[in-house]
Amino acid sequence: MTDLVLRNVHRDGRLVDVRIAGGVVAAFGEPGTLPGEVIDGHGGHLLPGLVDAHVHMQQWASSRRRIPLGEAKSAVEAVELVRGAAQDWVFGANFVDGLWPDAPHKDLLEAALPGRKVALFSADLHTLWLSPAALKEVGVDHPTGVLVEAECMAVTARLPAGDPDAWVLEATDAAAARGVTKIVDYELTDTIADWQRRLAIRTPSVRVAAVIAKHLLEPAIERGYRTGAVVPGSDGLLTVGPYKLFVDGSLNTRTAFCHDAYDGDGHGVVVVPPEELMPLMRRAWENGIVPAVHAIGDHANQIALDAFETVGCRGRIEHAQLVSERDLPRFAQLGVIASVQPAHAPDDRDVADRHWAGRTGRAFPYQSLLATGATLEIGSDAPVSPLDPWDGIASAVTRTDDDRPAWHPEQRIPLEVALAAACGGRSSVEVGDVADLLVAERDPCRGELRDMPIVLTMVGGRTTHG
């Protein structure tokens, strides 16, 4: 492989050239002094490549083709947004019904699109709203057509998916255009097999850590998979991810499991109770597979932390959106990574103010976790939020994404911490690093973060954007 020279980029405040040999950063030098095939960095700012630590890749790729429903203020408005659709299957995405004055129902869809197959996804992916024709097509008899949690996810897997591999590979190109060099894919399918199939089609523009779904633990053990191991034949682009388990649901669906009740009516839902959770975590850990536990409500986070402590293993809690004061220090004490999605905080602030009233000072508690020594990793949870770590970085730093004042500004974290959390823990580019790099047009310390222009992205020295 010919040595590359990334010329004319800013590092530590000065212009340098970067020599890349064998996919690794080999040297830094004064501009124009290093030999090799030149790639012009146009004076941009050199950073480690971004890592989106939580993505549902096939759903994100599909969501990019669905009718956006995020602006709907009611079920009736959501129906109006899809009324004119002409496709055989009508797909909509990103509705947020936690603040709606009315309730979604299959009859509303039937009245607007009689006899049509309609499937609308909530922003958090925990609710699926189907028309009568869609219900019939997937073989489900349901009184309202509004499916939540396990029922939602089971039916989602049975919906038509178009050309998912082509769409997913195209979505990796879009991710690279935002400086992303790696994703962790949390689809609940056999993601390793899915990505092996895609690699046979063409090389994706990002590295992938493929998560093991709950029902696939035993096959994963039989195949000898270990978290972090490179999957053979993938040229280092595909690794085995963690083992995904759910404790609870979500805030918008009011299924996040909380100590306090929702408006005096229920505390949420426990998806995998402790007596089932702990043996699964132990089985995974004993076989080299790291647990990643979905926990959103404060009681769910307590259950997850208790399980990590009892099993005696390390791992990850995905989301950690509401955490009790007494549980905040336990992340660091137990070596549990807080895998968080800061873009959700401004997205969900109004829903949280309504349904977690009086508790939002410890909602999305990034600074509180940081102060106790916890390790944060930033993801998007795409398609819940766009696959764009700059959006998450900006939300972590500002706690707002519109003209309103910051929501609980005491939970903001410093930019350098947010950048490292979005770069897989890397805070700089050093000699010996794998050349997973990005060049940003401007210094992240100056100016708007969300619309950051990307000059160049590299994965192992291979240009994937720019």
Short mmCIF file of C-alpha atoms in Angstrom, two decimals:
data_model
loop_
_atom_site.label_atom_id
_atom_site.label_comp_id
_atom_site.label_asym_id
_atom_site.label_seq_id
_atom_site.Cartn_x
_atom_site.Cartn_y
_atom_site.Cartn_z
CA MET A 1 0.00 0.00 0.00
CA THR A 2 1.36 3.42 -0.98
CA ASP A 3 2.03 5.81 1.87
CA LEU A 4 -0.45 8.66 1.98
CA VAL A 5 0.22 12.21 3.09
CA LEU A 6 -2.72 14.17 4.44
CA ARG A 7 -1.45 17.66 3.75
CA ASN A 8 -2.29 21.01 5.24
CA VAL A 9 -4.42 20.17 8.29
CA HIS A 10 -4.58 21.83 11.69
CA ARG A 11 -3.44 19.80 14.69
CA ASP A 12 -2.91 21.37 18.11
CA GLY A 13 -3.27 24.81 16.60
CA ARG A 14 -0.68 24.50 13.81
CA LEU A 15 -0.63 23.32 10.22
CA VAL A 16 0.96 19.91 9.66
CA ASP A 17 1.17 17.06 7.19
CA VAL A 18 0.21 13.56 8.33
CA ARG A 19 1.86 10.45 6.88
CA ILE A 20 -0.33 7.35 6.84
CA ALA A 21 1.32 3.97 6.24
CA GLY A 22 -0.42 0.61 6.34
CA GLY A 23 -3.63 2.24 7.54
CA VAL A 24 -1.87 3.75 10.58
CA VAL A 25 -0.76 7.30 11.45
CA ALA A 26 3.01 7.09 10.94
CA ALA A 27 4.33 10.64 11.36
CA PHE A 28 3.60 14.34 11.53
CA GLY A 29 5.72 16.90 9.69
CA GLU A 30 5.91 20.47 8.54
CA PRO A 31 3.72 21.15 5.48
CA GLY A 32 5.37 19.93 2.29
CA THR A 33 8.09 17.86 3.99
CA LEU A 34 6.67 14.32 3.99
CA PRO A 35 6.81 12.00 0.95
CA GLY A 36 3.81 10.06 -0.31
CA GLU A 37 0.60 10.31 -2.30
CA VAL A 38 -0.90 13.64 -1.31
CA ILE A 39 -4.46 14.25 -0.15
CA ASP A 40 -5.21 17.92 0.47
CA GLY A 41 -6.84 18.68 3.83
CA HIS A 42 -7.57 22.29 2.76
CA GLY A 43 -6.55 23.72 6.11
CA GLY A 44 -9.21 21.80 8.00
CA HIS A 45 -9.00 20.52 11.56
CA LEU A 46 -7.81 16.96 12.19
CA LEU A 47 -9.85 14.88 14.64
CA PRO A 48 -10.29 11.21 15.47
CA GLY A 49 -13.11 9.61 13.50
CA LEU A 50 -16.53 9.76 15.12
CA VAL A 51 -18.10 6.62 16.58
CA ASP A 52 -21.88 6.38 16.84
CA ALA A 53 -22.20 4.05 19.81
CA HIS A 54 -25.87 3.14 19.32
CA VAL A 55 -27.57 2.80 15.93
CA HIS A 56 -30.42 0.70 14.53
CA MET A 57 -28.92 0.68 11.07
CA GLN A 58 -31.58 -1.02 8.98
CA GLN A 59 -34.33 0.98 10.66
CA TRP A 60 -32.35 4.17 10.12
CA ALA A 61 -31.83 3.33 6.45
CA SER A 62 -35.56 2.65 6.08
CA SER A 63 -36.59 5.69 8.12
CA ARG A 64 -34.78 7.97 5.68
CA ARG A 65 -37.46 6.93 3.16
CA ARG A 66 -40.50 7.27 5.43
CA ILE A 67 -42.90 10.20 5.72
CA PRO A 68 -41.68 12.39 8.62
CA LEU A 69 -44.28 12.84 11.35
CA GLY A 70 -42.25 14.66 13.98
CA GLU A 71 -44.16 17.92 13.54
CA ALA A 72 -47.58 16.34 14.14
CA LYS A 73 -49.22 17.78 17.27
CA SER A 74 -52.01 15.19 17.36
CA ALA A 75 -53.05 11.86 15.95
CA VAL A 76 -55.33 13.68 13.52
CA GLU A 77 -52.41 15.81 12.26
CA ALA A 78 -50.27 12.70 11.79
CA VAL A 79 -52.99 11.13 9.67
CA GLU A 80 -53.21 14.26 7.53
CA LEU A 81 -49.48 14.07 6.82
CA VAL A 82 -49.83 10.61 5.24
CA ARG A 83 -53.27 11.02 3.66
CA GLY A 84 -51.99 11.72 0.14
CA ALA A 85 -49.40 8.94 -0.01
CA ALA A 86 -49.67 6.74 -3.10
CA GLN A 87 -47.50 3.72 -2.21
CA ASP A 88 -48.86 0.21 -1.69
CA TRP A 89 -47.47 0.34 1.84
CA VAL A 90 -47.50 3.77 3.49
CA PHE A 91 -44.73 4.23 6.05
CA GLY A 92 -44.38 7.16 8.44
CA ALA A 93 -41.83 7.78 11.15
CA ASN A 94 -40.98 9.76 14.26
CA PHE A 95 -44.38 10.65 15.70
CA VAL A 96 -44.30 11.68 19.38
CA ASP A 97 -47.65 10.95 20.98
CA GLY A 98 -46.61 11.63 24.56
CA LEU A 99 -48.00 15.17 24.29
CA TRP A 100 -50.95 14.53 21.95
CA PRO A 101 -54.47 15.53 23.09
CA ASP A 102 -55.95 12.55 21.23
CA ALA A 103 -55.00 8.90 20.86
CA PRO A 104 -53.82 7.06 17.74
CA HIS A 105 -56.22 4.38 16.52
CA LYS A 106 -56.50 2.13 13.49
CA ASP A 107 -59.91 3.62 12.66
CA LEU A 108 -58.33 7.05 12.03
CA LEU A 109 -56.05 5.51 9.42
CA GLU A 110 -58.89 3.55 7.84
CA ALA A 111 -61.03 6.67 7.52
CA ALA A 112 -58.23 8.61 5.80
CA LEU A 113 -56.83 5.78 3.65
CA PRO A 114 -59.56 3.15 3.37
CA GLY A 115 -58.26 -0.31 2.65
CA ARG A 116 -54.63 0.86 2.57
CA LYS A 117 -51.73 -0.71 4.42
CA VAL A 118 -50.30 1.98 6.73
CA ALA A 119 -47.51 1.58 9.29
CA LEU A 120 -46.44 4.56 11.39
CA PHE A 121 -43.49 4.37 13.79
CA SER A 122 -43.07 6.46 16.92
CA ALA A 123 -39.83 8.38 17.33
CA ASP A 124 -38.61 6.02 20.04
CA LEU A 125 -39.44 2.87 17.97
CA HIS A 126 -41.41 1.45 20.89
CA THR A 127 -44.84 2.08 19.33
CA LEU A 128 -46.14 0.95 15.93
CA TRP A 129 -49.50 2.26 14.67
CA LEU A 130 -51.10 0.09 11.98
CA SER A 131 -54.18 0.36 9.80
CA PRO A 132 -56.66 -2.54 9.60
CA ALA A 133 -55.25 -3.63 6.22
CA ALA A 134 -51.71 -3.60 7.61
CA LEU A 135 -52.80 -5.63 10.64
CA LYS A 136 -54.40 -8.19 8.35
CA GLU A 137 -51.28 -8.37 6.19
CA VAL A 138 -49.06 -9.22 9.19
CA GLY A 139 -51.64 -11.58 10.70
CA VAL A 140 -52.41 -9.61 13.85
CA ASP A 141 -55.84 -8.99 15.37
CA HIS A 142 -55.62 -5.91 17.57
CA PRO A 143 -58.35 -3.68 19.05
CA THR A 144 -56.63 -0.33 18.42
CA GLY A 145 -53.83 -1.05 15.97
CA VAL A 146 -51.38 0.62 18.36
CA LEU A 147 -48.71 -1.94 19.27
CA VAL A 148 -46.14 -1.24 21.98
CA GLU A 149 -42.92 -2.82 23.24
CA ALA A 150 -42.47 -6.55 22.46
CA GLU A 151 -45.54 -6.68 20.24
CA CYS A 152 -44.32 -3.63 18.32
CA MET A 153 -40.85 -5.08 17.80
CA ALA A 154 -42.11 -8.51 16.77
CA VAL A 155 -44.40 -7.04 14.11
CA THR A 156 -41.78 -4.54 12.92
CA ALA A 157 -39.60 -7.50 11.93
CA ARG A 158 -42.42 -8.80 9.69
CA LEU A 159 -43.00 -5.61 7.71
CA PRO A 160 -41.74 -5.32 4.12
CA ALA A 161 -38.28 -3.78 4.02
CA GLY A 162 -37.66 -2.80 0.40
CA ASP A 163 -33.98 -3.30 -0.52
CA PRO A 164 -32.47 -3.17 2.98
CA ASP A 165 -28.87 -4.04 2.11
CA ALA A 166 -28.59 -1.38 -0.60
CA TRP A 167 -30.28 1.16 1.66
CA VAL A 168 -28.00 0.33 4.60
CA LEU A 169 -24.83 0.59 2.51
CA GLU A 170 -26.04 3.93 1.18
CA ALA A 171 -26.66 5.05 4.77
CA THR A 172 -23.04 4.23 5.66
CA ASP A 173 -21.97 6.69 2.95
CA ALA A 174 -24.19 9.35 4.54
CA ALA A 175 -22.65 8.58 7.94
CA ALA A 176 -19.13 8.96 6.55
CA ALA A 177 -20.15 12.35 5.15
CA ARG A 178 -20.66 13.46 8.77
CA GLY A 179 -17.23 12.18 9.86
CA VAL A 180 -18.41 8.82 11.22
CA THR A 181 -15.89 5.98 10.98
CA LYS A 182 -17.63 3.36 13.13
CA ILE A 183 -21.11 2.43 14.29
CA VAL A 184 -22.45 -0.03 16.84
CA ASP A 185 -25.48 -1.67 15.24
CA TYR A 186 -28.27 -2.54 17.71
CA GLU A 187 -30.70 -4.20 15.32
CA LEU A 188 -32.45 -7.19 16.86
CA THR A 189 -31.65 -9.49 13.94
CA ASP A 190 -28.58 -11.65 13.29
CA THR A 191 -26.57 -8.51 12.65
CA ILE A 192 -23.30 -10.34 12.10
CA ALA A 193 -24.83 -12.40 9.27
CA ASP A 194 -26.52 -9.26 7.91
CA TRP A 195 -23.22 -7.39 7.71
CA GLN A 196 -21.34 -10.36 6.26
CA ARG A 197 -23.91 -10.37 3.46
CA ARG A 198 -23.48 -6.62 2.92
CA LEU A 199 -19.69 -6.89 2.89
CA ALA A 200 -20.04 -9.35 0.01
CA ILE A 201 -21.92 -6.64 -1.93
CA ARG A 202 -19.41 -3.87 -1.34
CA THR A 203 -17.20 -2.31 1.30
CA PRO A 204 -19.20 -0.15 3.72
CA SER A 205 -17.98 3.35 4.54
CA VAL A 206 -17.80 2.65 8.29
CA ARG A 207 -16.58 -0.03 10.63
CA VAL A 208 -19.35 -1.97 12.35
CA ALA A 209 -19.66 -3.59 15.75
CA ALA A 210 -22.61 -5.96 15.38
CA VAL A 211 -24.68 -6.46 18.51
CA ILE A 212 -25.93 -9.89 19.59
CA ALA A 213 -29.70 -9.96 20.12
CA LYS A 214 -31.20 -11.58 23.24
CA HIS A 215 -32.52 -14.65 21.41
CA LEU A 216 -29.21 -15.30 19.64
CA LEU A 217 -26.93 -15.70 22.66
CA GLU A 218 -26.55 -19.48 22.44
CA PRO A 219 -25.81 -19.52 18.68
CA ALA A 220 -23.26 -16.74 19.27
CA ILE A 221 -21.54 -18.80 21.96
CA GLU A 222 -21.55 -21.88 19.74
CA ARG A 223 -19.91 -19.88 16.93
CA GLY A 224 -17.20 -18.69 19.31
CA TYR A 225 -18.10 -15.01 19.09
CA ARG A 226 -16.46 -12.73 21.66
CA THR A 227 -17.15 -9.02 22.09
CA GLY A 228 -14.48 -7.02 20.28
CA ALA A 229 -13.26 -9.91 18.12
CA VAL A 230 -12.86 -9.31 14.40
CA VAL A 231 -15.21 -11.39 12.28
CA PRO A 232 -13.09 -13.45 9.83
CA GLY A 233 -13.18 -12.33 6.23
CA SER A 234 -14.25 -8.78 7.05
CA ASP A 235 -10.84 -7.11 6.58
CA GLY A 236 -11.18 -5.74 10.10
CA LEU A 237 -14.35 -3.81 9.32
CA LEU A 238 -16.75 -6.06 11.25
CA THR A 239 -16.37 -6.93 14.92
CA VAL A 240 -18.59 -8.67 17.45
CA GLY A 241 -20.50 -6.19 19.58
CA PRO A 242 -22.10 -6.51 23.03
CA TYR A 243 -25.16 -8.56 24.04
CA LYS A 244 -28.36 -6.50 24.07
CA LEU A 245 -30.97 -6.92 26.80
CA PHE A 246 -33.97 -4.77 27.72
CA VAL A 247 -35.05 -3.92 31.26
CA ASP A 248 -37.83 -1.49 30.31
CA GLY A 249 -39.49 0.49 27.55
CA SER A 250 -39.37 4.21 26.75
CA LEU A 251 -40.42 7.61 28.06
CA ASN A 252 -42.73 8.63 25.21
CA THR A 253 -44.62 5.32 25.42
CA ARG A 254 -44.73 5.69 29.23
CA THR A 255 -43.21 2.22 29.54
CA ALA A 256 -39.89 3.33 31.02
CA PHE A 257 -39.89 1.68 34.47
CA CYS A 258 -39.84 4.33 37.19
CA HIS A 259 -40.05 4.49 40.97
CA ASP A 260 -42.81 7.11 40.66
CA ALA A 261 -46.02 6.47 38.76
CA TYR A 262 -47.05 8.20 35.52
CA ASP A 263 -49.87 10.57 36.42
CA GLY A 264 -50.82 8.15 39.17
CA ASP A 265 -51.34 5.32 36.67
CA GLY A 266 -48.65 2.67 36.44
CA HIS A 267 -44.88 2.76 36.80
CA GLY A 268 -43.96 1.49 33.33
CA VAL A 269 -43.03 -1.96 32.11
CA VAL A 270 -40.34 -4.48 33.05
CA VAL A 271 -39.39 -6.29 29.84
CA VAL A 272 -36.80 -8.68 31.25
CA PRO A 273 -37.18 -9.16 35.03
CA PRO A 274 -34.12 -9.55 37.27
CA GLU A 275 -34.56 -13.31 37.69
CA GLU A 276 -34.20 -13.68 33.90
CA LEU A 277 -31.78 -10.80 33.35
CA MET A 278 -29.00 -11.94 35.65
CA PRO A 279 -28.59 -15.52 34.34
CA LEU A 280 -28.45 -14.19 30.77
CA MET A 281 -25.83 -11.60 31.71
CA ARG A 282 -23.79 -14.22 33.56
CA ARG A 283 -23.98 -16.67 30.66
CA ALA A 284 -22.80 -13.99 28.23
CA TRP A 285 -20.00 -12.69 30.46
CA GLU A 286 -18.64 -16.17 31.18
CA ASN A 287 -18.31 -16.63 27.43
CA GLY A 288 -16.55 -13.37 26.67
CA ILE A 289 -19.62 -11.42 25.58
CA VAL A 290 -20.22 -8.05 27.25
CA PRO A 291 -23.79 -7.19 28.29
CA ALA A 292 -25.40 -3.97 27.07
CA VAL A 293 -28.57 -3.35 29.06
CA HIS A 294 -31.32 -0.98 27.91
CA ALA A 295 -32.54 1.01 30.92
CA ILE A 296 -34.39 4.34 30.70
CA GLY A 297 -36.44 4.79 33.89
CA ASP A 298 -34.78 5.25 37.29
CA HIS A 299 -36.09 1.93 38.62
CA ALA A 300 -34.88 0.19 35.45
CA ASN A 301 -31.42 1.68 35.91
CA GLN A 302 -31.38 0.44 39.50
CA ILE A 303 -32.33 -3.06 38.33
CA ALA A 304 -29.59 -3.00 35.68
CA LEU A 305 -26.93 -1.77 38.10
CA ASP A 306 -28.00 -4.34 40.70
CA ALA A 307 -27.62 -7.03 38.04
CA PHE A 308 -24.12 -5.88 37.07
CA GLU A 309 -23.14 -5.88 40.74
CA THR A 310 -24.60 -9.31 41.45
CA VAL A 311 -23.13 -10.93 38.36
CA GLY A 312 -19.80 -9.18 38.94
CA CYS A 313 -19.30 -8.17 35.33
CA ARG A 314 -18.64 -4.98 33.43
CA GLY A 315 -20.68 -3.71 30.56
CA ARG A 316 -22.91 -0.93 29.36
CA ILE A 317 -26.22 0.66 30.19
CA GLU A 318 -27.90 2.00 27.10
CA HIS A 319 -29.72 5.34 27.53
CA ALA A 320 -29.61 5.94 31.33
CA GLN A 321 -32.20 8.68 30.88
CA LEU A 322 -33.49 8.93 34.46
CA VAL A 323 -31.18 7.93 37.30
CA SER A 324 -31.72 8.11 41.06
CA GLU A 325 -29.19 10.15 43.04
CA ARG A 326 -28.06 7.05 44.93
CA ASP A 327 -27.38 5.19 41.67
CA LEU A 328 -25.33 7.86 39.91
CA PRO A 329 -21.98 6.85 41.48
CA ARG A 330 -22.56 3.17 40.82
CA PHE A 331 -21.73 3.44 37.11
CA ALA A 332 -18.10 4.26 37.90
CA GLN A 333 -17.95 1.97 40.91
CA LEU A 334 -19.10 -1.02 38.86
CA GLY A 335 -17.21 -0.17 35.67
CA VAL A 336 -20.43 0.27 33.70
CA ILE A 337 -20.27 2.59 30.69
CA ALA A 338 -23.13 5.06 30.32
CA SER A 339 -24.00 4.83 26.62
CA VAL A 340 -26.08 7.98 26.14
CA GLN A 341 -27.84 9.85 23.36
CA PRO A 342 -27.68 13.58 24.19
CA ALA A 343 -29.86 14.60 21.23
CA HIS A 344 -32.77 12.97 23.08
CA ALA A 345 -32.60 15.53 25.90
CA PRO A 346 -33.83 18.56 23.91
CA ASP A 347 -36.08 16.28 21.83
CA ASP A 348 -37.79 14.87 24.93
CA ARG A 349 -37.70 17.85 27.29
CA ASP A 350 -41.43 18.62 26.97
CA VAL A 351 -42.47 14.97 27.35
CA ALA A 352 -40.14 14.63 30.35
CA ASP A 353 -41.49 17.81 31.96
CA ARG A 354 -44.98 16.33 31.75
CA HIS A 355 -44.39 12.70 32.65
CA TRP A 356 -41.32 13.03 34.90
CA ALA A 357 -42.43 16.26 36.58
CA GLY A 358 -40.28 17.13 39.59
CA ARG A 359 -37.55 14.67 38.59
CA THR A 360 -36.02 16.21 35.49
CA GLY A 361 -33.00 17.53 37.38
CA ARG A 362 -31.71 13.95 37.19
CA ALA A 363 -32.96 13.24 33.68
CA PHE A 364 -30.27 12.82 31.02
CA PRO A 365 -27.81 13.47 33.89
CA TYR A 366 -24.57 13.68 31.94
CA GLN A 367 -22.64 16.10 34.14
CA SER A 368 -23.78 14.27 37.28
CA LEU A 369 -22.53 10.98 35.84
CA LEU A 370 -19.28 12.60 34.74
CA ALA A 371 -18.75 14.10 38.20
CA THR A 372 -18.87 10.63 39.76
CA GLY A 373 -16.21 9.31 37.37
CA ALA A 374 -18.48 7.51 34.91
CA THR A 375 -17.37 6.91 31.33
CA LEU A 376 -19.77 8.36 28.75
CA GLU A 377 -20.11 7.20 25.15
CA ILE A 378 -22.31 9.13 22.74
CA GLY A 379 -24.65 7.61 20.19
CA SER A 380 -27.70 8.72 18.25
CA ASP A 381 -30.10 5.76 18.62
CA ALA A 382 -30.88 6.41 14.95
CA PRO A 383 -33.56 6.60 13.69
CA VAL A 384 -34.78 8.03 17.02
CA SER A 385 -32.35 10.86 16.30
CA PRO A 386 -30.41 11.36 13.06
CA LEU A 387 -27.20 9.39 12.61
CA ASP A 388 -25.07 12.49 13.12
CA PRO A 389 -22.82 12.64 16.21
CA TRP A 390 -22.45 16.41 15.79
CA ASP A 391 -26.10 16.73 16.80
CA GLY A 392 -25.40 14.71 19.95
CA ILE A 393 -22.22 16.64 20.74
CA ALA A 394 -24.02 19.96 20.38
CA SER A 395 -26.91 18.80 22.58
CA ALA A 396 -24.51 17.53 25.26
CA VAL A 397 -22.72 20.87 25.32
CA THR A 398 -25.73 23.22 25.07
CA ARG A 399 -28.78 21.20 26.36
CA THR A 400 -30.95 22.81 23.70
CA ASP A 401 -31.55 22.58 19.96
CA ASP A 402 -33.84 25.54 19.37
CA ASP A 403 -34.29 29.13 20.53
CA ARG A 404 -35.29 28.14 24.05
CA PRO A 405 -32.85 28.44 26.96
CA ALA A 406 -30.85 25.38 27.91
CA TRP A 407 -32.89 22.68 29.64
CA HIS A 408 -31.21 21.91 32.97
CA PRO A 409 -27.97 23.62 31.98
CA GLU A 410 -26.29 22.17 35.06
CA GLN A 411 -26.14 18.88 33.15
CA ARG A 412 -24.10 20.31 30.27
CA ILE A 413 -20.68 18.73 29.74
CA PRO A 414 -17.48 20.34 28.37
CA LEU A 415 -16.88 20.21 24.63
CA GLU A 416 -13.65 18.25 24.94
CA VAL A 417 -15.44 15.58 26.98
CA ALA A 418 -18.32 15.40 24.50
CA LEU A 419 -15.92 15.09 21.56
CA ALA A 420 -14.01 12.25 23.21
CA ALA A 421 -17.28 10.51 24.12
CA ALA A 422 -18.29 10.71 20.45
CA CYS A 423 -14.91 9.48 19.22
CA GLY A 424 -14.80 6.18 21.07
CA GLY A 425 -12.73 7.72 23.86
CA ARG A 426 -10.07 9.24 21.61
CA SER A 427 -9.32 12.89 22.29
CA SER A 428 -6.51 13.45 19.77
CA VAL A 429 -4.72 11.91 16.80
CA GLU A 430 -1.34 10.42 17.65
CA VAL A 431 1.40 8.46 15.89
CA GLY A 432 0.49 4.77 16.00
CA ASP A 433 -3.26 5.37 15.87
CA VAL A 434 -5.34 3.54 13.31
CA ALA A 435 -6.07 6.11 10.61
CA ASP A 436 -9.79 6.41 11.36
CA LEU A 437 -9.85 10.17 10.94
CA LEU A 438 -11.91 13.16 9.97
CA VAL A 439 -11.00 16.63 8.86
CA ALA A 440 -13.55 19.26 9.88
CA GLU A 441 -13.75 22.51 7.94
CA ARG A 442 -13.60 24.59 11.12
CA ASP A 443 -12.35 24.32 14.66
CA PRO A 444 -15.08 22.69 16.82
CA CYS A 445 -14.16 25.10 19.61
CA ARG A 446 -15.35 27.99 17.47
CA GLY A 447 -18.76 28.24 15.95
CA GLU A 448 -21.85 26.11 15.49
CA LEU A 449 -21.39 22.36 15.93
CA ARG A 450 -24.55 20.90 14.40
CA ASP A 451 -23.85 22.03 10.84
CA MET A 452 -20.11 21.22 10.99
CA PRO A 453 -18.86 20.80 7.38
CA ILE A 454 -16.68 17.72 6.88
CA VAL A 455 -13.77 18.01 4.44
CA LEU A 456 -12.60 14.41 4.60
CA THR A 457 -13.26 11.11 6.38
CA MET A 458 -10.92 8.10 6.45
CA VAL A 459 -11.28 4.54 7.70
CA GLY A 460 -7.94 2.78 8.07
CA GLY A 461 -6.41 5.28 5.66
CA ARG A 462 -9.11 4.64 3.04
CA THR A 463 -10.99 7.79 2.04
CA THR A 464 -14.70 7.26 2.63
CA HIS A 465 -15.81 10.86 2.13
CA GLY A 466 -14.25 13.90 0.49
#
